[in-house]
């Protein structure tokens, strides 16, 4: 037996960091498997059952990273000193729990996958304290990082721009306008050692653990330029290169800032899923109605739910009937009729009727919690594409450092001139500095995502942009994606006993008295037709069934087929979709019916056709009935269709295709799509859908237009082409330039200028994406 533990870790910046953590944790005997997701900053470890997890945190710290824990804060004002001491003593016995005694509060830090909130409360309740909400670390990791990067970037720009201006004056021999060498030294020192300390720290950690990454090369390269410039200032020379060291740090910091912003919303969807959970439930205890926290509701409790309230728990109806909106869980476009014996799902909305529900699962094991787990597990899986530049730099960085040292040694042995040797060595390090290499991918991604945004496509990360065009299978949720998600009246059948005007007036006068989604659609249709309201009496809404009233001394019924049949007997009608058909009877006769339909998007057929032309297999999945699903699929030419599908089944379909080696894209718009969106290799959310779908998805199509899905594929193709060109020229430049620098044909000043020129060429090549036309 083993258990899985997720640890959120700050400080991982590249693929070598991932490899270091995986290698370090894999050495532990208690670890069966370890996987690191750089995008979500999550280390997922499978440990043998009963093993102490605190040891894992210690290893991660020793590797130079910062593991994060969930946190509770408790006010000390109501506690005695002895109580505080006992709380600290008992909690410290629990694995991964840390307790900090501060001035007014106790801070309790722990890993949720190891110690549950209930376990913490079991200790606190002894002292009449109970905590129901906890501070999550997931979002704060990115917020803190972005704030730090933004602050450093602003400082770096303020101190680097004067150095760049001074460098231009130097290039044109306008020395009298240059900044004094000591002033340049002071400005560059702020960038080098205050802003650039992150690179020095990361470089030290990597070298300490016998590994290298781009931080090592950044630290070495900028240090060579900086300290050589310090030397030149001290001997009175104007040939300094402080601008090179400062701008390298500034430009790479800019890329990191945009990268962290792209990652910052990774866990927003999880937080919103948590918010769907009801905070409390009304539990029937004998003759009393007791309001309880949702965590305190137990299996077997009877919960009361009134009209228009959220159903708090998963359970079975033991009294009452109603229509329940399950769209946020199942994706069904029509509220579902619920009667005694039917199951209901927590977080869905009760539209009509009073329900008594027997609880069948606790909040921890609810359908919503399972959806949340699916999203979390999918988001912490390893990304299919890793940063190409980081992989190559694992060999490139030590090679450049070695080349610089060899240059120093050989030149000195030949010339016996240390100054010349140092200049050549410095030129090698400066000209091979990874600025163009570091910019090759992020500048192309920034341009690609910028073009995409201008065309209503929001792409969450560079990894996603790189792989959109690789998809070979795409799964569409039906409602709100291939269809509009809005019910429209498509047919009105009047049997002829009344005029059309009177027939519609009766329907309008009854339906305007309920908030049911179908009724609202009919009312909107009648308003557009300027239908007049008529006088009715004795109106009564029958929850989950329909409405009855008196008109001209006759009973009028409007509602479901079953509701009408209870009054006038069985109806022998061949109707395609009874769920979206409303029947009307007057007296003992059927007067007619109204048919509604979730309309297909106008361009959906053309989009499906073009995707097939790209050899992409198209699937449609929905929580709707077989009749509704197949009707839509046939209209769009989709052969692969699954209906009456629950959220976990949607996710399972994604996984099945992935096991066959398919690169799967998922397109959805609802909360119920979140697990499948998170599981897919590439996920699209319609901008007209829910916030959770948009935050879970990799790409948001802001205007909800499916044409932008095809546009995103084209942008991905062009961006990857630019990235390959940039990387080729970055490495080609280094291969050619390093020998020239090593043999003294490029002094450090010219090397710095050439290095800057290579970076500019990469940026200009990336900017070509802005001219991309669809």
XYZ file of C-alpha atoms in Angstrom:
774
model
C 0.000 0.000 0.000
C 1.136 3.535 -0.739
C -0.263 7.013 -0.352
C 0.104 10.009 -2.641
C 1.207 13.358 -1.261
C 1.211 16.678 -3.138
C 3.740 19.267 -1.957
C 3.732 22.791 -3.375
C 7.325 23.927 -3.828
C 8.632 27.414 -4.602
C 11.978 28.148 -6.262
C 11.919 25.632 -9.130
C 12.742 27.529 -12.332
C 13.735 25.068 -15.051
C 14.041 21.454 -16.112
C 17.280 20.933 -14.208
C 15.448 21.910 -10.999
C 12.829 19.279 -11.790
C 15.489 16.636 -12.363
C 17.264 17.608 -9.145
C 14.104 17.234 -7.011
C 13.098 13.955 -8.652
C 16.597 12.539 -8.267
C 16.923 13.706 -4.656
C 13.569 12.289 -3.505
C 13.922 9.040 -5.468
C 16.913 8.100 -3.320
C 14.697 7.813 -0.221
C 13.585 4.287 0.678
C 10.066 5.426 1.578
C 9.512 6.904 -1.917
C 7.938 4.637 -4.526
C 7.398 7.252 -7.221
C 7.968 10.989 -7.660
C 6.765 13.418 -10.316
C 7.389 17.162 -10.531
C 5.145 19.591 -12.413
C 7.102 22.798 -13.028
C 4.027 24.687 -14.261
C 1.978 24.048 -11.122
C 5.011 23.980 -8.776
C 3.811 20.644 -7.458
C 5.873 17.675 -6.326
C 3.704 14.548 -6.249
C 5.236 11.734 -4.211
C 3.971 8.194 -3.628
C 5.296 6.971 -0.279
C 4.927 3.649 1.504
C 1.974 3.584 3.868
C 2.852 4.750 7.364
C 6.010 6.619 6.310
C 6.777 10.043 7.826
C 6.429 12.731 5.157
C 8.314 15.411 7.112
C 11.522 13.821 5.861
C 10.555 14.644 2.271
C 10.172 18.312 3.183
C 13.629 18.259 4.741
C 15.175 16.835 1.554
C 13.461 19.471 -0.610
C 14.818 22.208 1.670
C 18.345 20.773 1.516
C 18.120 20.817 -2.281
C 17.589 24.582 -2.052
C 13.817 24.896 -2.588
C 10.943 26.114 -0.436
C 8.135 23.626 0.302
C 4.846 25.323 1.234
C 2.214 24.172 3.744
C -1.438 25.013 4.287
C -2.015 27.381 7.169
C -4.503 28.041 9.965
C -4.532 31.069 12.253
C -6.047 30.946 15.740
C -6.512 33.953 18.012
C -4.925 33.441 21.425
C -7.102 35.899 23.322
C -9.491 33.207 24.646
C -6.751 30.721 25.517
C -4.842 30.207 28.741
C -1.067 29.863 28.632
C -1.381 26.201 29.634
C -3.890 25.624 26.781
C -1.452 27.103 24.252
C 1.339 24.879 25.516
C -0.887 21.773 25.332
C -2.093 22.624 21.804
C 1.499 23.055 20.590
C 2.577 19.855 22.297
C -0.236 17.718 20.833
C -0.096 19.129 17.298
C 3.670 18.779 17.019
C 3.223 15.022 17.396
C 1.426 14.951 14.018
C 3.443 14.452 10.824
C 4.183 17.673 8.823
C 2.525 19.942 11.428
C 4.389 23.057 12.531
C 3.040 25.460 15.183
C 4.348 29.025 15.557
C 3.454 30.970 18.697
C 3.253 34.628 17.642
C 2.130 37.713 19.532
C -1.666 37.483 19.088
C -2.115 34.266 17.116
C -1.080 30.664 16.784
C -0.047 29.711 13.250
C -0.598 26.059 12.387
C 1.080 24.853 9.195
C 0.527 21.374 7.757
C 0.134 19.307 4.580
C -3.518 18.546 3.838
C -2.674 15.251 2.153
C -1.046 14.059 5.393
C -3.095 15.666 8.177
C -6.771 16.529 7.630
C -8.590 19.545 9.022
C -10.697 17.119 11.081
C -7.549 15.797 12.780
C -6.473 19.341 13.631
C -9.960 20.104 14.971
C -9.954 16.948 17.090
C -7.133 18.567 19.081
C -8.537 22.113 19.053
C -12.044 21.049 20.143
C -10.614 19.962 23.478
C -10.029 23.657 24.094
C -13.412 24.732 22.641
C -11.894 25.920 19.354
C -12.989 24.823 15.887
C -11.698 26.011 12.518
C -13.707 25.460 9.341
C -11.777 27.470 6.744
C -8.130 27.238 5.882
C -5.735 29.444 3.976
C -4.668 27.751 0.744
C -1.051 28.082 -0.405
C -1.724 27.358 -4.070
C -2.564 30.873 -5.238
C -0.202 32.689 -2.875
C 2.871 31.030 -4.370
C 2.326 32.844 -7.653
C 1.111 36.110 -6.166
C 4.262 36.459 -4.073
C 6.501 35.514 -6.987
C 4.898 38.015 -9.365
C 5.139 40.818 -6.810
C 8.827 40.071 -6.318
C 9.553 39.907 -10.050
C 7.645 43.119 -10.731
C 9.531 45.000 -8.014
C 12.914 43.723 -9.229
C 12.053 44.424 -12.867
C 11.147 48.049 -12.143
C 14.371 48.555 -10.179
C 16.394 46.862 -12.906
C 14.928 49.072 -15.638
C 15.513 52.253 -13.629
C 19.206 51.436 -13.175
C 19.836 49.779 -16.581
C 18.417 52.417 -18.945
C 21.042 55.067 -18.032
C 23.754 52.464 -18.702
C 22.309 51.698 -22.137
C 22.207 55.430 -23.008
C 25.820 55.818 -21.900
C 26.796 52.815 -24.053
C 25.379 54.476 -27.191
C 27.417 57.626 -26.521
C 30.518 55.416 -26.194
C 29.806 53.715 -29.522
C 29.860 57.104 -31.310
C 32.929 58.357 -29.407
C 30.854 60.964 -27.574
C 32.715 60.307 -24.344
C 31.896 63.656 -22.771
C 28.240 62.636 -22.587
C 28.997 59.290 -20.979
C 28.333 58.621 -17.329
C 31.361 58.621 -15.081
C 32.799 55.119 -14.705
C 32.179 55.091 -10.972
C 28.554 56.142 -11.514
C 28.127 53.289 -13.998
C 29.732 50.956 -11.481
C 27.241 52.047 -8.798
C 24.232 51.662 -11.114
C 25.335 48.255 -12.388
C 26.053 47.020 -8.864
C 22.404 47.480 -7.884
C 21.278 45.362 -10.851
C 24.060 42.802 -10.470
C 23.824 42.085 -6.765
C 20.370 43.210 -5.653
C 18.206 42.345 -8.653
C 20.519 39.584 -9.883
C 20.907 37.881 -6.535
C 18.273 35.309 -7.580
C 20.635 34.066 -10.315
C 23.604 33.897 -7.973
C 21.586 32.008 -5.364
C 20.203 29.527 -7.918
C 23.623 29.103 -9.510
C 25.154 28.357 -6.086
C 22.437 25.805 -5.301
C 22.934 24.072 -8.655
C 26.709 23.947 -8.389
C 26.446 22.728 -4.801
C 24.299 19.834 -6.062
C 26.690 19.184 -8.990
C 24.338 20.381 -11.717
C 24.106 23.380 -14.033
C 21.351 25.390 -15.638
C 20.867 28.710 -17.356
C 21.116 30.530 -14.017
C 24.718 29.351 -13.792
C 25.548 30.817 -17.182
C 23.674 34.051 -16.416
C 25.593 34.423 -13.168
C 28.960 33.591 -14.752
C 28.429 35.661 -17.901
C 27.187 38.786 -16.191
C 29.888 38.463 -13.530
C 32.634 38.334 -16.166
C 31.286 41.479 -17.850
C 30.715 43.210 -14.526
C 34.042 42.466 -12.844
C 36.000 43.127 -16.013
C 34.286 46.527 -16.133
C 35.185 47.120 -12.484
C 38.801 46.399 -13.390
C 38.641 48.848 -16.321
C 37.192 51.574 -14.092
C 39.962 51.076 -11.547
C 42.672 51.505 -14.220
C 40.924 54.598 -15.617
C 39.593 53.146 -18.904
C 36.272 54.209 -20.474
C 35.846 50.810 -22.195
C 33.423 49.328 -19.673
C 30.599 46.853 -20.215
C 28.286 47.473 -17.298
C 25.394 47.883 -19.763
C 25.868 44.288 -20.956
C 25.726 42.755 -17.481
C 22.765 44.909 -16.447
C 20.654 44.454 -19.604
C 21.172 40.685 -19.685
C 19.656 40.481 -16.208
C 16.873 42.953 -17.084
C 15.778 41.196 -20.291
C 15.749 37.719 -18.759
C 13.890 39.058 -15.727
C 11.275 40.503 -18.083
C 10.747 37.054 -19.615
C 10.398 35.489 -16.156
C 7.819 38.115 -15.189
C 5.578 37.285 -18.161
C 6.075 33.555 -17.605
C 4.994 33.781 -13.951
C 1.911 35.794 -14.902
C 0.910 33.041 -17.324
C 1.204 30.480 -14.525
C -0.534 32.520 -11.837
C -4.077 31.340 -12.606
C -3.254 27.632 -12.625
C -5.115 26.953 -9.415
C -7.881 29.563 -9.721
C -10.270 26.904 -10.991
C -9.671 24.718 -7.958
C -10.497 27.591 -5.624
C -13.741 28.300 -7.515
C -14.692 24.623 -7.391
C -14.259 24.780 -3.637
C -16.556 27.799 -3.543
C -19.383 25.751 -5.087
C -19.604 23.709 -1.909
C -22.450 24.707 0.411
C -21.337 26.154 3.733
C -24.203 24.690 5.730
C -27.253 22.419 5.588
C -30.611 22.460 7.390
C -30.775 19.099 9.182
C -34.104 17.796 10.520
C -33.630 16.616 14.088
C -36.999 15.339 15.336
C -39.325 18.324 15.181
C -36.452 20.799 14.904
C -34.641 22.287 11.920
C -30.963 22.637 12.864
C -28.478 24.648 10.819
C -25.189 22.709 10.666
C -21.827 23.310 9.053
C -21.564 21.126 5.965
C -18.555 19.296 7.469
C -20.731 18.192 10.397
C -23.456 16.581 8.245
C -23.289 12.792 8.443
C -24.504 9.897 6.324
C -28.133 9.121 7.257
C -29.008 12.704 8.270
C -32.196 14.163 6.776
C -31.607 17.526 5.083
C -34.335 20.065 4.210
C -33.968 22.052 0.969
C -36.404 24.839 0.081
C -37.159 26.260 -3.400
C -34.290 28.181 -5.061
C -31.758 26.902 -2.519
C -28.549 25.023 -3.248
C -28.721 21.302 -2.509
C -25.864 20.909 0.018
C -25.235 17.147 -0.089
C -25.344 14.025 -2.230
C -28.356 11.969 -1.268
C -31.759 10.456 -2.043
C -35.096 12.279 -1.961
C -37.406 10.809 0.701
C -40.103 13.504 0.492
C -41.223 16.022 -2.131
C -40.575 16.538 -5.829
C -38.967 19.325 -7.811
C -36.960 20.345 -10.853
C -33.232 20.512 -10.200
C -30.688 22.457 -12.242
C -27.707 20.099 -12.554
C -25.934 22.030 -15.327
C -22.909 22.869 -13.168
C -22.270 19.156 -12.542
C -23.703 17.161 -15.467
C -23.961 19.784 -18.197
C -27.617 19.044 -18.836
C -29.234 22.027 -20.546
C -32.675 21.289 -19.066
C -33.521 21.046 -15.337
C -34.213 17.471 -14.310
C -37.433 16.327 -12.662
C -36.706 14.752 -9.273
C -39.149 12.617 -7.279
C -39.046 10.373 -4.203
C -36.261 7.801 -4.571
C -34.210 9.871 -7.035
C -30.615 10.804 -6.257
C -29.504 14.417 -6.061
C -26.012 15.897 -6.221
C -24.569 18.441 -3.834
C -23.953 21.954 -5.286
C -26.880 21.656 -7.716
C -29.805 24.088 -7.465
C -33.351 23.253 -6.382
C -35.725 25.233 -8.611
C -39.156 24.299 -7.310
C -40.624 22.367 -4.440
C -39.557 21.485 -0.913
C -37.293 18.435 -0.651
C -36.233 16.197 2.190
C -33.022 14.384 1.349
C -31.307 11.495 3.103
C -27.554 12.044 3.053
C -25.667 9.245 1.269
C -22.093 10.597 1.323
C -20.070 13.027 3.374
C -18.723 16.225 1.852
C -15.272 14.612 1.479
C -16.705 11.837 -0.733
C -19.239 13.901 -2.685
C -19.445 14.146 -6.465
C -18.137 17.717 -6.244
C -15.128 16.579 -4.214
C -14.407 13.876 -6.780
C -14.527 16.493 -9.557
C -12.148 18.641 -7.530
C -9.770 15.702 -7.082
C -9.861 14.981 -10.820
C -8.951 18.567 -11.647
C -6.138 18.645 -9.074
C -4.683 15.326 -10.225
C -4.822 16.322 -13.889
C -3.198 19.700 -13.232
C -0.307 18.156 -11.321
C 0.614 15.641 -14.043
C 3.890 16.286 -15.841
C 3.681 18.558 -18.890
C 4.199 16.669 -22.181
C 6.603 19.263 -23.544
C 9.552 20.640 -21.547
C 11.537 23.754 -22.261
C 13.881 22.939 -25.140
C 16.348 25.656 -24.183
C 16.714 24.292 -20.637
C 17.364 20.780 -21.926
C 20.066 21.947 -24.301
C 21.585 24.266 -21.706
C 22.339 21.239 -19.522
C 25.178 20.559 -22.028
C 25.660 24.087 -23.350
C 26.322 25.833 -20.023
C 29.236 23.701 -18.824
C 30.601 23.726 -22.366
C 30.717 27.526 -22.460
C 32.315 27.752 -19.008
C 34.899 25.175 -20.024
C 35.587 27.044 -23.287
C 36.161 30.266 -21.366
C 38.592 28.623 -18.929
C 40.433 26.819 -21.739
C 40.742 30.121 -23.598
C 42.227 31.756 -20.498
C 44.729 28.948 -19.985
C 45.850 28.432 -23.600
C 46.117 32.141 -24.368
C 48.232 32.689 -21.270
C 50.501 29.718 -22.110
C 51.035 31.125 -25.613
C 51.294 34.862 -24.863
C 52.364 34.918 -21.209
C 50.083 37.997 -21.060
C 47.447 37.651 -18.347
C 45.531 40.784 -19.454
C 45.151 39.495 -23.017
C 44.209 36.056 -21.679
C 41.583 37.539 -19.382
C 40.186 39.715 -22.196
C 39.853 36.748 -24.544
C 38.326 34.597 -21.808
C 35.932 37.373 -20.878
C 35.015 37.859 -24.553
C 34.140 34.166 -24.826
C 31.925 34.309 -21.750
C 30.250 37.586 -22.754
C 29.633 36.655 -26.376
C 28.300 33.235 -25.361
C 26.073 34.713 -22.688
C 22.652 33.077 -22.924
C 20.665 36.219 -23.643
C 19.686 35.273 -27.196
C 19.215 31.662 -26.105
C 17.078 32.787 -23.176
C 15.015 35.084 -25.399
C 14.554 32.624 -28.271
C 11.497 30.899 -26.852
C 9.829 33.518 -24.588
C 9.892 36.327 -27.187
C 8.250 34.085 -29.783
C 5.712 32.951 -27.233
C 4.995 36.526 -26.184
C 4.454 37.542 -29.813
C 2.342 34.468 -30.521
C 0.161 34.939 -27.465
C -0.124 38.650 -28.289
C -1.393 37.936 -31.807
C -3.732 35.336 -30.351
C -5.096 37.799 -27.777
C -5.763 40.380 -30.483
C -7.905 37.763 -32.167
C -9.843 36.771 -29.042
C -7.677 33.782 -28.041
C -6.185 33.767 -24.531
C -3.443 31.146 -24.151
C -2.310 30.292 -20.625
C 1.276 29.141 -21.230
C 4.053 28.673 -23.748
C 3.895 24.887 -23.462
C 0.298 25.023 -24.634
C 1.066 27.318 -27.564
C 3.843 24.977 -28.679
C 1.585 21.924 -28.864
C -1.851 23.172 -30.012
C -1.155 22.255 -33.630
C -0.151 18.704 -32.645
C -3.661 17.622 -31.610
C -5.088 14.670 -33.531
C -8.327 14.220 -31.554
C -10.775 16.806 -30.262
C -13.701 16.319 -27.876
C -16.530 18.863 -27.827
C -18.980 19.291 -24.996
C -22.361 19.911 -26.638
C -24.190 22.543 -24.629
C -22.814 26.053 -24.986
C -20.045 24.864 -27.301
C -21.540 23.281 -30.385
C -24.916 24.716 -29.399
C -25.824 28.165 -28.099
C -26.925 26.870 -24.675
C -30.110 28.934 -24.933
C -33.534 27.373 -25.428
C -35.584 28.755 -28.298
C -39.191 28.046 -29.275
C -39.077 26.216 -32.613
C -42.657 24.938 -32.976
C -46.107 25.791 -31.631
C -48.895 23.305 -32.283
C -52.459 24.594 -31.746
C -55.113 21.907 -32.197
C -57.588 24.546 -33.395
C -60.054 24.861 -30.513
C -58.766 28.404 -29.908
C -57.365 31.143 -32.091
C -53.576 31.319 -32.202
C -53.661 34.614 -30.291
C -55.808 33.208 -27.477
C -53.749 30.011 -27.377
C -50.509 31.958 -26.886
C -52.165 34.322 -24.379
C -53.121 31.397 -22.152
C -49.597 29.949 -22.339
C -48.034 33.343 -21.589
C -50.365 34.110 -18.675
C -49.486 30.833 -16.952
C -45.776 30.582 -17.719
C -44.964 34.114 -16.558
C -45.659 32.986 -12.995
C -42.618 30.698 -12.682
C -38.846 31.102 -12.962
C -38.291 27.734 -14.639
C -35.773 28.097 -17.543
C -38.214 26.575 -20.063
C -40.947 28.948 -18.891
C -38.581 31.903 -19.237
C -37.805 30.949 -22.844
C -41.503 30.703 -23.685
C -42.235 34.030 -21.963
C -39.441 35.735 -23.911
C -40.856 34.316 -27.151
C -44.335 35.607 -26.295
C -42.989 39.053 -25.441
C -41.249 39.223 -28.818
C -44.604 38.398 -30.447
C -46.384 41.047 -28.323
C -48.707 38.413 -26.863
C -51.297 39.877 -24.498
C -51.865 38.621 -20.954
C -55.361 37.386 -20.079
C -57.144 37.016 -16.765
C -56.785 33.665 -15.053
C -57.551 32.455 -11.527
C -56.664 29.736 -9.028
C -53.140 29.489 -10.411
C -50.925 26.863 -8.780
C -47.383 25.781 -9.622
C -46.862 22.020 -9.240
C -43.135 21.560 -8.552
C -41.397 19.467 -11.184
C -44.572 18.970 -13.190
C -46.187 22.169 -14.438
C -48.858 24.796 -13.733
C -52.618 24.654 -13.435
C -55.170 27.490 -13.418
C -58.805 28.345 -14.278
C -59.724 30.158 -17.496
C -63.363 30.674 -18.621
C -64.495 28.250 -15.887
C -62.299 25.471 -17.313
C -59.160 23.985 -15.813
C -56.000 24.723 -17.824
C -52.871 22.614 -17.417
C -49.455 23.358 -18.906
C -46.386 21.243 -18.279
C -44.802 17.843 -18.795
C -46.514 15.044 -20.724
C -46.924 13.005 -17.525
C -48.650 15.948 -15.834
C -51.197 16.275 -18.645
C -51.762 12.512 -18.873
C -52.753 12.382 -15.184
C -55.672 14.669 -16.109
C -56.827 13.584 -19.596
C -55.308 10.122 -20.066
C -52.463 8.735 -22.182
C -51.282 10.871 -25.110
C -50.496 8.987 -28.312
C -48.014 11.416 -29.821
C -44.758 10.800 -31.657
C -42.586 13.614 -30.316
C -38.806 13.546 -30.745
C -37.793 15.187 -27.480
C -40.389 15.179 -24.732
C -37.996 16.842 -22.270
C -38.118 20.010 -24.370
C -41.843 19.854 -25.174
C -44.513 21.591 -23.066
C -48.122 20.321 -23.377
C -51.311 22.318 -22.843
C -54.758 20.956 -21.989
C -58.025 22.856 -21.483
C -60.801 20.955 -19.776
C -60.310 17.329 -20.702
C -58.785 17.934 -24.129
C -55.237 18.390 -25.383
C -55.091 21.870 -26.889
C -51.553 21.683 -28.259
C -47.902 21.839 -27.367
C -44.769 24.000 -27.593
C -41.421 22.554 -28.725
C -38.124 24.120 -27.691
C -34.601 23.411 -28.863
C -31.027 24.240 -27.912
C -29.911 25.762 -31.201
C -26.758 24.600 -32.987
C -24.066 27.263 -33.425
C -24.230 28.714 -36.921
C -20.625 27.900 -37.835
C -20.309 24.587 -35.953
C -20.823 22.384 -39.029
C -18.110 24.226 -40.978
C -15.667 24.017 -38.049
C -16.195 20.264 -37.674
C -15.655 19.849 -41.417
C -12.366 21.816 -41.370
C -11.087 19.880 -38.361
C -11.731 16.628 -40.205
C -9.834 18.017 -43.211
C -6.853 18.446 -40.862
C -7.167 14.711 -40.030
C -8.409 15.472 -36.523
C -10.917 12.971 -35.089
C -13.991 14.794 -33.735
C -15.979 13.578 -30.696
C -19.058 15.004 -28.959
C -19.858 14.298 -25.291
C -22.877 15.500 -23.361
C -24.941 14.903 -20.261
C -28.100 15.222 -22.385
C -30.359 12.393 -23.522
C -29.704 10.106 -26.495
C -32.377 11.800 -28.623
C -31.008 15.309 -28.082
C -27.356 14.257 -28.484
C -27.791 12.288 -31.716
C -29.937 14.974 -33.287
C -27.183 17.552 -32.796
C -24.423 15.132 -33.848
C -26.232 14.247 -37.074
C -26.660 17.923 -37.951
C -22.926 18.485 -37.541
C -21.647 15.301 -39.155
C -20.103 13.940 -35.947
C -20.016 10.139 -35.835
C -18.431 9.744 -32.392
C -21.025 10.752 -29.772
C -21.568 9.819 -26.125
C -24.695 10.876 -24.218
C -25.925 10.906 -20.600
C -22.274 11.196 -19.527
C -21.180 12.249 -16.023
C -18.095 14.480 -15.519
C -15.768 11.658 -14.487
C -16.788 9.729 -17.623
C -15.842 12.698 -19.800
C -12.432 12.712 -18.186
C -12.175 8.943 -18.651
C -12.804 9.304 -22.393
C -9.899 11.748 -22.592
C -7.642 9.285 -20.769
C -8.736 6.394 -23.025
C -7.718 8.311 -26.140
C -4.421 9.353 -24.553
C -3.615 5.709 -23.774
C -3.954 5.028 -27.523
C -1.230 7.592 -28.166
C -3.591 10.374 -29.188
C -2.929 14.052 -28.469
C -6.334 15.073 -27.165
C -7.970 18.502 -27.099
C -11.121 19.196 -25.074
C -13.567 22.046 -25.731
C -16.104 22.953 -23.034
C -17.801 25.802 -21.220
C -19.222 24.491 -17.943
C -18.119 23.486 -14.463
C -18.948 19.903 -15.362
C -16.272 20.035 -18.083
C -13.494 20.991 -15.637
C -12.088 17.454 -15.018
C -11.964 16.658 -18.746
C -10.471 20.071 -19.535
C -7.780 19.491 -16.910
C -7.044 15.951 -18.144
C -6.711 16.868 -21.832
C -3.364 17.597 -23.492
C -4.861 20.848 -24.780
C -8.079 22.358 -23.414
C -10.293 25.119 -24.817
C -12.977 27.017 -22.898
C -15.612 29.212 -24.493
C -15.430 32.793 -23.213
C -19.203 32.743 -22.896
C -18.980 29.899 -20.355
C -18.235 29.684 -16.636
C -15.206 31.179 -14.895
C -14.150 27.719 -13.713
C -14.056 26.310 -17.250
C -12.011 29.300 -18.411
C -9.523 29.064 -15.549
C -9.132 25.301 -15.877
C -8.607 25.443 -19.638
C -5.301 26.141 -21.382
C -6.958 28.386 -23.965
C -10.006 30.634 -23.671
C -11.886 31.575 -26.851
C -13.101 34.934 -25.598
C -15.880 35.627 -28.086
C -17.161 32.061 -27.948
C -16.644 31.767 -31.708
C -15.409 28.359 -32.821
C -13.518 29.958 -35.736
C -10.938 31.115 -33.219
C -10.186 27.477 -32.395
C -8.895 26.980 -35.943
C -7.001 30.267 -35.698
C -5.238 29.045 -32.550
C -3.943 25.993 -34.434
C -2.477 28.231 -37.157
C -0.857 30.565 -34.606
C 0.685 27.561 -32.851
C 2.220 26.328 -36.109
C 3.745 29.721 -36.893
C 5.046 30.246 -33.358
C 6.812 26.892 -33.242
C 8.436 27.683 -36.592
C 9.752 30.990 -35.188
C 11.020 29.280 -32.006
C 12.999 26.753 -34.066
C 14.478 29.572 -36.174
C 15.420 31.541 -33.057
C 17.098 28.578 -31.391
C 18.962 27.717 -34.578
C 20.339 31.241 -34.986
C 21.135 31.552 -31.264
C 23.266 28.418 -31.341
C 24.682 29.100 -34.801
C 25.777 32.533 -33.588
C 27.542 31.001 -30.572
C 29.250 28.299 -32.626
C 30.645 30.909 -35.012
C 31.359 33.719 -32.539
C 33.049 31.783 -29.725
C 36.137 30.807 -31.810
C 36.558 34.421 -32.972
C 36.450 35.611 -29.362
C 38.793 32.851 -28.191
C 41.469 33.852 -30.745
C 41.249 37.529 -29.828
C 39.441 38.788 -32.942
C 36.602 40.135 -30.761
C 37.425 42.217 -27.723
C 34.932 42.172 -24.800
C 33.383 45.476 -25.883
C 32.714 44.236 -29.418
C 31.678 40.877 -27.990
C 29.122 42.635 -25.792
C 27.777 44.588 -28.760
C 27.614 41.459 -30.938
C 25.871 39.580 -28.138
C 23.297 42.376 -27.896
C 22.880 42.309 -31.683
C 22.133 38.586 -31.581
C 19.442 39.235 -28.989
C 17.920 42.005 -31.107
C 17.806 39.696 -34.135
C 15.945 37.077 -32.116
C 13.425 39.668 -30.898
C 12.905 41.082 -34.413
C 12.354 37.595 -35.796
C 9.771 36.946 -33.090
C 8.004 40.216 -33.884
C 7.282 38.900 -37.388
C 4.454 36.964 -35.760
C 2.590 40.246 -35.305
C 2.142 40.445 -39.073
C 0.583 37.000 -39.201
C -2.733 37.002 -41.081
C -5.460 34.385 -40.880
